[in-house]
XYZ file of C-alpha atoms in Angstrom:
651
model
C 0.000 0.000 0.000
C 1.049 3.610 -0.458
C 2.574 5.327 2.555
C 0.908 7.729 4.944
C 2.816 10.982 5.205
C 2.512 13.516 8.022
C 3.132 16.993 6.569
C 3.264 20.490 8.042
C 2.921 24.084 6.903
C 3.265 27.242 8.960
C 2.597 30.981 9.065
C 5.313 33.106 10.673
C 5.104 36.770 11.680
C 8.611 37.747 10.582
C 10.261 41.178 10.564
C 12.663 42.354 7.876
C 16.320 41.890 8.889
C 15.385 40.826 12.435
C 17.769 37.890 12.119
C 17.751 36.540 15.677
C 14.022 36.755 16.307
C 13.224 35.449 12.807
C 15.462 32.453 13.448
C 13.776 31.926 16.803
C 10.322 31.800 15.229
C 11.542 29.341 12.583
C 13.049 27.085 15.250
C 9.821 27.250 17.261
C 7.854 26.205 14.159
C 10.213 23.274 13.585
C 9.800 22.174 17.180
C 5.998 22.359 16.970
C 6.003 20.413 13.681
C 8.221 17.711 15.183
C 6.011 17.488 18.261
C 3.066 16.845 15.943
C 4.948 14.078 14.170
C 5.544 15.865 10.853
C 8.327 14.614 8.602
C 8.322 17.712 6.388
C 7.715 21.393 7.227
C 7.249 24.129 4.619
C 7.975 27.689 5.806
C 6.995 30.999 4.141
C 9.197 32.520 1.458
C 12.425 34.177 2.639
C 11.647 33.366 6.257
C 15.151 34.150 7.503
C 15.324 37.703 6.180
C 11.532 38.167 5.956
C 9.821 38.846 2.671
C 9.342 42.597 2.268
C 13.018 43.538 2.093
C 12.550 45.891 -0.899
C 15.916 47.357 -1.905
C 17.563 45.016 0.540
C 16.950 42.549 -2.276
C 13.420 41.934 -3.538
C 10.297 42.448 -5.654
C 9.182 42.193 -9.307
C 5.535 43.174 -9.791
C 3.061 45.660 -8.350
C 4.418 46.133 -4.837
C 7.731 44.442 -5.674
C 10.930 45.225 -7.644
C 12.801 41.910 -7.526
C 14.648 42.147 -10.849
C 16.660 45.151 -9.689
C 18.860 42.581 -7.964
C 18.092 39.123 -9.338
C 18.037 37.464 -12.731
C 15.406 34.695 -12.843
C 16.513 31.161 -13.651
C 15.353 30.600 -17.237
C 17.026 27.227 -17.931
C 14.074 24.842 -18.016
C 14.893 21.301 -16.863
C 18.591 22.169 -16.437
C 20.561 21.397 -13.266
C 24.034 22.660 -12.444
C 26.391 22.062 -9.533
C 26.825 24.965 -7.148
C 29.813 25.176 -4.827
C 28.790 25.948 -1.271
C 30.320 28.630 0.898
C 32.602 27.246 3.604
C 30.268 28.313 6.404
C 27.514 26.131 4.925
C 29.757 23.285 3.817
C 31.101 22.810 7.343
C 27.561 22.276 8.629
C 26.192 20.056 5.849
C 29.313 18.104 5.069
C 28.851 18.852 1.373
C 31.056 20.881 -0.919
C 28.569 21.137 -3.789
C 24.800 20.961 -4.299
C 22.625 20.608 -7.416
C 20.988 23.880 -8.456
C 18.308 24.347 -11.092
C 14.975 23.053 -12.365
C 14.551 19.557 -10.916
C 12.420 17.423 -8.606
C 13.347 15.699 -5.348
C 12.772 12.015 -4.665
C 12.256 10.953 -1.045
C 12.527 7.180 -1.425
C 9.713 6.946 -3.949
C 7.808 10.087 -2.997
C 8.434 12.946 -5.401
C 8.331 16.608 -4.420
C 8.782 19.869 -6.336
C 8.530 23.551 -5.313
C 6.401 26.237 -6.897
C 6.992 29.878 -6.038
C 4.400 32.335 -4.774
C 4.002 34.209 -8.061
C 4.141 31.092 -10.271
C 0.831 29.896 -8.827
C -0.898 32.906 -10.432
C 0.580 32.398 -13.914
C -1.106 30.730 -16.890
C 1.479 27.946 -17.242
C 2.071 27.200 -13.572
C 4.961 24.725 -13.028
C 2.882 22.225 -11.035
C 1.244 21.081 -14.310
C 4.480 19.942 -15.958
C 5.827 18.607 -12.647
C 2.751 16.418 -12.239
C 2.678 15.162 -15.822
C 6.378 15.039 -16.660
C 7.834 13.794 -13.375
C 4.950 12.286 -11.430
C 5.414 14.747 -8.582
C 2.968 14.003 -5.767
C 3.780 16.792 -3.298
C 3.972 20.437 -4.372
C 5.319 23.068 -1.989
C 4.723 26.800 -2.161
C 6.690 29.031 0.218
C 4.779 32.262 -0.167
C 4.835 35.933 0.740
C 1.342 36.871 -0.420
C -0.026 40.139 0.931
C -3.591 40.881 1.884
C -5.988 42.728 -0.364
C -9.719 42.983 0.165
C -11.530 40.105 -1.548
C -8.241 38.490 -2.653
C -8.136 35.343 -0.492
C -10.784 33.428 -2.431
C -8.869 34.011 -5.677
C -5.739 32.568 -4.102
C -7.633 29.649 -2.616
C -9.364 28.844 -5.904
C -6.003 28.682 -7.700
C -4.494 26.329 -5.111
C -7.549 24.092 -4.985
C -7.802 23.982 -8.774
C -4.096 23.099 -9.054
C -4.667 19.699 -7.478
C -8.276 19.252 -8.549
C -7.086 18.779 -12.139
C -3.555 17.439 -11.656
C -4.064 15.538 -8.423
C -1.488 15.693 -5.675
C -0.745 17.328 -2.337
C -0.277 21.102 -2.208
C 1.558 22.549 0.807
C 1.128 26.316 0.968
C 2.897 28.354 3.663
C 2.338 32.105 3.792
C 3.848 34.804 5.943
C 1.585 36.621 8.389
C 1.742 40.122 9.833
C 3.453 43.451 9.132
C 7.147 42.901 8.491
C 8.080 46.557 8.266
C 6.174 48.324 5.511
C 2.821 48.959 3.793
C 1.773 45.322 3.433
C -0.005 42.897 5.733
C 0.623 39.238 4.934
C -2.529 37.317 5.711
C -1.408 33.792 6.518
C -4.075 31.254 5.574
C -1.479 28.530 5.124
C -3.119 25.321 3.976
C -2.795 21.720 2.874
C -4.839 20.546 -0.103
C -5.207 17.000 -1.486
C -6.822 16.389 -4.878
C -8.745 19.664 -4.661
C -9.933 19.121 -1.061
C -8.696 21.341 1.781
C -7.681 19.219 4.775
C -6.008 21.948 6.873
C -6.148 25.763 6.806
C -4.732 28.382 9.140
C -6.017 31.742 10.346
C -6.050 34.676 7.982
C -5.737 37.198 10.803
C -4.342 36.651 14.289
C -1.777 37.999 16.745
C 0.092 34.677 16.956
C 3.699 34.940 15.766
C 3.917 31.218 14.974
C 1.175 28.935 13.671
C 1.853 25.341 12.570
C -0.668 23.098 10.810
C -0.221 19.385 10.227
C -2.177 16.781 8.292
C -1.787 13.121 7.453
C -1.959 12.314 3.752
C -2.495 8.930 2.108
C -0.587 9.064 -1.177
C -2.639 6.141 -2.477
C -5.454 8.660 -2.856
C -3.242 10.749 -5.125
C -2.178 7.793 -7.241
C -5.692 6.466 -7.694
C -6.947 9.994 -8.487
C -4.453 10.196 -11.341
C -5.297 6.820 -12.815
C -6.977 7.779 -16.093
C -6.070 7.165 -19.765
C -6.339 10.844 -20.734
C -3.854 11.861 -18.068
C -1.525 9.054 -19.110
C -1.542 10.275 -22.696
C -0.690 13.828 -21.645
C 2.040 12.555 -19.332
C 3.722 10.723 -22.225
C 3.837 13.959 -24.225
C 5.346 16.017 -21.386
C 9.153 16.172 -21.113
C 10.608 14.810 -17.888
C 12.791 16.420 -15.222
C 16.041 15.409 -13.620
C 15.274 13.635 -10.370
C 17.568 14.167 -7.387
C 17.506 11.290 -4.934
C 17.554 11.940 -1.207
C 18.176 9.537 1.633
C 15.210 10.833 3.616
C 12.114 8.860 4.611
C 8.913 10.914 4.602
C 6.378 8.137 5.043
C 5.156 6.551 8.267
C 4.307 3.038 7.082
C 6.976 0.333 7.289
C 6.583 -3.002 5.541
C 3.118 -4.478 6.012
C 2.293 -2.470 9.145
C -0.939 -0.475 8.879
C -1.146 2.627 11.119
C -4.320 2.926 13.183
C -4.619 6.658 12.395
C -5.836 7.335 8.871
C -5.624 10.277 6.497
C -6.934 13.683 7.545
C -10.484 14.491 6.476
C -11.626 17.438 4.370
C -12.315 20.596 6.346
C -14.764 23.401 5.636
C -13.397 26.668 4.238
C -15.046 29.983 5.042
C -14.181 33.513 3.954
C -14.420 36.828 5.747
C -16.631 39.511 4.239
C -14.834 42.736 3.217
C -16.270 44.381 6.336
C -14.748 41.666 8.513
C -11.450 41.930 6.665
C -11.301 45.671 7.429
C -12.144 44.989 11.067
C -9.328 42.448 11.445
C -6.525 43.039 8.905
C -5.684 46.706 9.600
C -6.050 46.049 13.340
C -3.400 43.308 13.213
C -1.170 45.524 11.061
C -1.455 48.381 13.574
C -0.561 46.090 16.469
C 2.550 44.770 14.730
C 3.614 48.299 13.809
C 3.050 49.627 17.319
C 4.814 46.837 19.202
C 7.808 46.855 16.845
C 8.171 50.656 16.606
C 8.833 51.269 20.299
C 6.159 53.994 20.398
C 3.881 54.613 23.369
C 0.628 54.457 21.442
C -1.364 56.145 18.701
C -2.756 59.645 18.174
C -5.412 60.656 15.647
C -7.031 64.021 14.903
C -10.690 63.061 15.350
C -12.805 65.351 13.178
C -16.254 63.881 13.713
C -16.304 62.625 10.119
C -16.452 59.029 8.944
C -12.799 58.723 7.861
C -11.152 59.557 11.189
C -14.011 57.627 12.808
C -12.965 54.565 10.783
C -9.338 54.957 11.861
C -10.364 55.210 15.511
C -12.674 52.205 15.202
C -9.859 50.109 13.717
C -7.623 51.065 16.662
C -10.401 49.965 18.999
C -10.738 46.696 17.071
C -6.990 46.231 17.606
C -7.536 46.657 21.342
C -10.346 44.079 21.240
C -8.047 41.541 19.555
C -5.220 42.240 22.006
C -7.452 41.802 25.050
C -8.872 38.567 23.623
C -5.319 37.257 23.149
C -4.361 38.301 26.685
C -7.408 36.487 28.085
C -6.099 33.369 26.286
C -2.791 33.940 28.093
C -0.752 34.623 24.937
C 2.637 35.354 26.486
C 4.082 37.514 23.690
C 0.980 39.708 23.497
C 0.989 40.210 27.282
C 4.658 41.231 27.262
C 4.153 43.614 24.350
C 1.085 45.243 25.922
C 2.851 45.859 29.236
C 5.873 47.375 27.524
C 3.752 49.676 25.319
C 1.708 51.120 28.196
C 4.890 51.705 30.198
C 4.444 49.098 32.903
C 7.476 47.824 34.782
C 8.918 44.509 33.560
C 7.897 42.906 36.862
C 4.325 44.183 36.633
C 1.403 41.772 36.502
C -0.890 44.367 34.873
C -3.462 43.173 32.379
C -6.168 45.331 30.785
C -9.613 44.703 32.219
C -11.300 45.473 28.899
C -10.650 46.767 25.403
C -11.668 50.241 26.638
C -9.108 49.990 29.430
C -6.308 49.237 26.966
C -7.591 51.858 24.536
C -7.457 54.523 27.243
C -3.796 53.733 27.898
C -2.526 53.715 24.305
C -4.974 55.671 22.105
C -5.279 59.456 22.081
C -7.558 61.549 19.914
C -8.159 65.259 19.583
C -10.932 67.392 18.114
C -9.290 70.560 16.778
C -12.150 72.978 16.342
C -12.392 76.346 14.629
C -15.194 78.848 14.139
C -16.170 76.765 11.088
C -16.675 73.576 13.112
C -20.193 72.382 13.802
C -21.524 71.273 17.162
C -22.645 67.943 15.697
C -19.152 66.952 14.561
C -17.710 67.934 17.929
C -20.351 65.858 19.709
C -19.761 62.825 17.470
C -16.008 62.946 18.100
C -16.541 63.137 21.860
C -19.172 60.390 21.816
C -16.976 57.970 19.872
C -14.005 58.587 22.155
C -16.178 57.864 25.201
C -17.524 54.593 23.794
C -14.117 53.190 22.821
C -12.407 54.513 25.965
C -9.836 56.725 24.195
C -8.062 59.605 25.922
C -9.854 62.528 24.268
C -8.943 66.201 23.957
C -11.111 69.034 22.630
C -9.230 72.208 21.696
C -9.871 75.317 19.628
C -7.123 76.223 17.146
C -8.432 79.607 15.947
C -5.639 81.432 17.781
C -2.990 79.307 16.030
C -4.596 79.879 12.620
C -4.892 83.631 13.252
C -1.276 83.800 14.387
C -0.013 82.214 11.179
C -2.250 84.415 9.006
C -0.984 87.501 10.830
C 2.545 86.803 9.565
C 1.304 87.254 6.001
C -1.149 90.070 6.738
C 1.476 92.214 8.523
C 3.875 91.846 5.603
C 1.342 92.300 2.787
C -1.010 94.743 4.535
C -3.736 92.522 3.133
C -6.134 90.174 4.924
C -7.454 87.244 2.853
C -11.202 86.563 2.973
C -13.431 83.564 2.408
C -15.473 83.474 -0.794
C -18.628 84.002 1.254
C -17.127 87.308 2.425
C -16.151 88.413 -1.084
C -12.712 86.812 -1.324
C -11.211 85.253 -4.437
C -10.927 81.507 -4.980
C -7.202 81.729 -4.141
C -7.970 83.436 -0.822
C -10.725 80.958 -0.061
C -8.430 77.981 -0.681
C -5.526 79.469 1.277
C -7.730 80.054 4.328
C -8.925 76.449 4.207
C -5.430 75.052 3.776
C -3.941 76.924 6.721
C -6.551 75.380 9.025
C -5.831 71.912 7.661
C -2.037 72.302 7.836
C -2.247 73.815 11.298
C -3.969 70.683 12.525
C -1.077 68.551 11.294
C 1.475 70.643 13.224
C -0.628 70.590 16.382
C -1.184 66.828 16.056
C 2.561 66.162 16.146
C 3.001 68.529 19.091
C 0.418 66.645 21.142
C 1.748 63.263 20.006
C 5.197 64.095 21.340
C 4.087 65.521 24.676
C 1.015 63.533 25.751
C 2.870 60.487 27.168
C 4.925 62.841 29.343
C 1.826 64.829 30.299
C 0.101 61.598 31.347
C 3.157 60.525 33.411
C 3.859 57.412 31.376
C 6.931 55.663 32.718
C 9.792 56.547 30.381
C 7.778 59.221 28.579
C 7.944 58.301 24.901
C 5.930 59.594 21.975
C 2.891 58.594 19.964
C 2.563 57.595 16.322
C 0.224 59.923 14.419
C -2.387 58.156 12.294
C -3.739 59.533 9.024
C -7.320 59.209 7.832
C -7.405 59.857 4.076
C -9.176 57.114 2.105
C -8.033 55.749 -1.245
C -10.659 57.658 -3.271
C -9.732 61.063 -1.821
C -6.081 60.344 -2.590
C -6.940 59.358 -6.148
C -8.859 62.610 -6.697
C -6.326 64.643 -4.704
C -9.111 65.928 -2.450
C -6.807 66.729 0.435
C -4.454 69.470 1.498
C -0.791 68.666 1.052
C 0.756 68.363 4.527
C -2.527 68.462 6.397
C -3.848 65.711 8.678
C -3.514 63.300 5.777
C 0.211 63.632 6.512
C 0.997 61.315 9.380
C 3.277 58.445 10.352
C 1.042 55.706 8.931
C -2.518 55.422 7.641
C -4.615 52.273 8.223
C -7.430 53.317 5.842
C -5.383 54.772 2.964
C -6.012 51.654 0.878
C -9.759 51.456 1.500
C -12.525 53.021 -0.574
C -15.136 55.268 0.980
C -17.826 52.768 -0.025
C -16.099 49.944 1.845
C -15.443 52.199 4.834
C -19.149 52.938 5.166
C -19.948 49.229 5.049
C -17.272 48.601 7.662
C -18.707 51.241 9.998
C -22.200 49.759 9.630
C -20.787 46.310 10.467
C -18.644 47.541 13.375
C -21.598 49.394 14.905
C -23.078 46.053 15.901
C -20.022 43.769 15.934
C -18.052 46.027 18.278
C -21.146 47.336 20.095
C -20.579 51.012 19.241
C -24.021 52.628 18.750
C -22.473 56.054 18.087
C -21.264 54.809 14.685
C -24.797 55.107 13.346
C -24.548 58.891 13.682
C -21.444 58.946 11.477
C -23.197 56.981 8.746
C -26.009 59.499 8.390
C -23.796 62.610 8.568
C -22.898 64.506 5.379
C -19.132 64.190 4.683
C -17.716 67.677 5.212
C -14.303 69.279 5.765
C -15.768 72.202 7.795
C -13.116 74.620 6.545
C -15.405 77.441 5.332
C -18.142 79.419 7.108
C -21.623 77.930 6.975
C -23.819 80.359 5.046
C -27.582 80.011 5.064
C -27.344 76.620 6.765
C -25.550 75.095 3.747
C -22.892 72.566 4.820
C -19.605 72.182 2.906
C -20.192 68.839 1.138
C -17.207 66.727 0.024
C -18.962 65.113 -2.941
C -20.386 68.420 -4.131
C -16.962 70.082 -4.021
C -15.278 67.151 -5.772
C -17.856 66.989 -8.563
C -17.845 63.204 -8.136
C -19.467 60.799 -5.742
C -17.304 58.330 -3.842
C -18.875 55.444 -5.759
C -17.945 57.160 -9.024
C -14.370 57.641 -7.784
C -14.076 53.918 -7.070
C -15.271 53.182 -10.599
C -12.751 55.571 -12.158
C -9.991 54.192 -9.935
C -10.552 50.616 -11.037
C -10.769 51.526 -14.716
C -7.588 53.645 -14.534
C -5.407 51.157 -12.626
C -6.832 47.654 -13.027
C -8.249 47.991 -16.548
C -5.289 50.239 -17.542
C -7.508 52.776 -19.334
C -6.963 56.437 -20.117
C -9.638 59.115 -20.651
C -10.938 57.721 -23.964
C -10.977 54.123 -22.737
C -12.782 55.085 -19.521
C -15.366 57.139 -21.398
C -15.959 54.326 -23.918
C -16.412 51.773 -21.155
C -18.816 53.940 -19.163
C -20.996 54.555 -22.229
C -22.028 50.908 -21.951
C -22.019 50.751 -18.152
C -23.826 53.976 -17.220
C -26.765 53.548 -19.568
C -28.959 55.825 -17.451
C -26.743 58.837 -18.242
C -26.260 60.848 -21.419
C -22.914 60.726 -23.273
C -22.277 64.344 -22.299
C -22.845 63.608 -18.611
C -20.372 60.718 -18.833
C -17.883 62.957 -20.650
C -18.154 65.655 -17.967
C -17.562 63.109 -15.195
C -14.595 61.622 -17.071
C -13.116 65.044 -17.720
C -13.576 66.098 -14.098
C -11.835 62.982 -12.801
C -8.818 63.104 -15.088
C -8.397 66.865 -14.713
C -8.133 66.693 -10.932
C -6.193 63.427 -11.017
C -3.579 65.153 -13.211
C -3.190 68.418 -11.303
C -3.123 66.680 -7.904
C -0.867 63.741 -8.730
C 2.076 65.510 -7.043
C 0.371 64.949 -3.700
C 0.900 61.198 -4.065
C 4.680 61.614 -3.893
C 4.392 62.561 -0.214
C 1.456 60.328 0.641
C 1.565 58.921 4.160
C 2.566 55.230 4.136
C -0.762 53.412 4.015
C -1.756 49.802 4.474
C -2.178 48.391 0.967
C -5.650 46.879 0.707
C -7.071 47.945 -2.646
C -5.869 46.989 -6.118
C -6.438 50.486 -7.557
C -4.500 52.437 -4.930
C -2.535 55.495 -6.177
C 0.473 55.155 -3.829
C 3.343 56.679 -5.829
C 6.052 55.470 -3.462
C 5.503 51.773 -4.019
C 2.495 50.509 -5.947
C 1.492 53.010 -8.624
C 4.584 54.693 -10.087
C 3.502 57.549 -12.374
C 4.624 61.023 -13.497
C 3.572 63.761 -11.091
C 3.502 66.532 -13.678
C 0.806 65.701 -16.226
C -0.437 67.520 -19.350
C -4.124 68.395 -19.480
C -5.172 65.414 -21.674
C -6.191 67.830 -24.448
C -6.120 65.279 -27.286
C -8.314 62.579 -25.662
C -10.727 65.257 -24.426
C -11.058 66.624 -27.971
C -11.680 63.111 -29.242
C -14.346 62.473 -26.600
C -15.973 65.858 -27.212
C -16.212 65.140 -30.947
C -17.741 61.737 -30.229
C -20.308 63.235 -27.862
C -21.286 65.856 -30.447
C -21.645 63.124 -33.053
C -23.928 61.071 -30.781
C -25.983 64.155 -29.914
C -26.366 64.993 -33.598
C -27.512 61.437 -34.347
C -29.986 61.590 -31.483
C -31.309 64.973 -32.628
C -31.659 63.708 -36.212
C -33.544 60.636 -35.071
C -35.923 62.807 -33.044
C -36.492 65.122 -36.061
C -37.279 62.159 -38.332
C -39.985 61.058 -35.932
């Protein structure tokens, strides 16, 4: 009979260049796998250095730039001998090792690796390995980052890989924030013939997670027993097979183990709202505990964006307290260190609000243009999550800065409602917004000392600009969108609203309902005649429309003409001229505001159409005005209008 094999995969929360701790987590995973009786453990990609090393060595596509340092191995089915460095040779007892495109044979059990990116390609290697070499076990050491709605795509590819080819797929993915804009979302798994028999957590605060499963390779061999597969196998070139003197299987001779193969397990997926509740919260915790900061600070405006940031911080506190209640040693140690407790302290937070009050600080920075409703919402949210809240008026700071200009120019700028020009109106708004950024950093540096935290310290300032506002450039350069990090910078306004609606009940925060019904407003101009400054009205685009334009620009790779042409068929309830005006508005403001993306606060990457110029979406930041495509669209609109008018006349 075919052997039973006990196999293991793991998710590790590694940190770039943290050599000692990374090694410690790998060793812990090996120990756990051995304790569970595994004969083979697959770790995530680049576990020793951690994956997101950037110019330290890595990346090729989207968020990565790997080919700046590496040339990919292009010699299909070629193996060469590689001479080992002395430091390695002394340990292994070998002077040379085979290097290239080959498969490994473990006394009759064949194994071959597939890289993270190769799984997503059209001609994935596992197909030729299965047909040409009879490989039964495929390994994938991965560094796959989280994006909203991405996990099912990844899972479908892995499941389909063995559903058609048969075999065992061992997928190990990194988990956590390893030092930059990405969160790696674990979900390591073991799949046999298209059936998932083990899957790990997508989000958790555990630094090490090991999964094991027992596989009966007879199931693989019988699955592959078909004439059509045999014919394809004969036509597929083989691979060099490298023999190893390692026994993977459990069975010996005619002995039959009492424990059988692992059964299929159910797979479930988080909704986007759940993903936002969990992923950014885990990312924030990793960033906070590894940064050495004393907590977080956010300017809380009373609007839905800063509300979302604050709610994610509270969700982080909920996860931390849940882990502490389960006696997770590392989380307990990290929490005590962050709040400034002595190393001998036995302090534990009594609730998520208790922890939130120690590490989260928010401030409403009001002016004469602020409304009482926004101030009340900010205060109410802070009370419900337990944050340390401050309410200050910054009119004196704004007036002081304006006085510098007014004394020099003998000229006092006015708002448009008072007869000022558009330049004056914009300047007066921007100075309020930029003043808030300066004040935020002042409070973030001094609050831990003010609150008598042991050792003082400083806070990390959180930004609250969403992906759609960044895409449109609807923000002031160096305002409160400028911060240390931004947990919602990769999330659309539409998804943020859904998240807030979900969190209102999931996290038991009734105040969130008030944010959902409030009109999004910057509150930077005087309210005249009861008319509130509306974000969507000022932008000339709704947030849903911005998401549509963002996806067409980045994912579909379309310019003005391509976007307009696509929307003609999608927005059938609008006239061609209305679609043209929306398209023109988007690309005009996208072009003139692109420079703002060069200084965009590092944001958690969660959306595939993000405009982050520092990493994901490299573009010029000085654009022309798209005159040629606009002329082409305008001519097309006039042609359609003429046809429509002619048809009406004929009737």
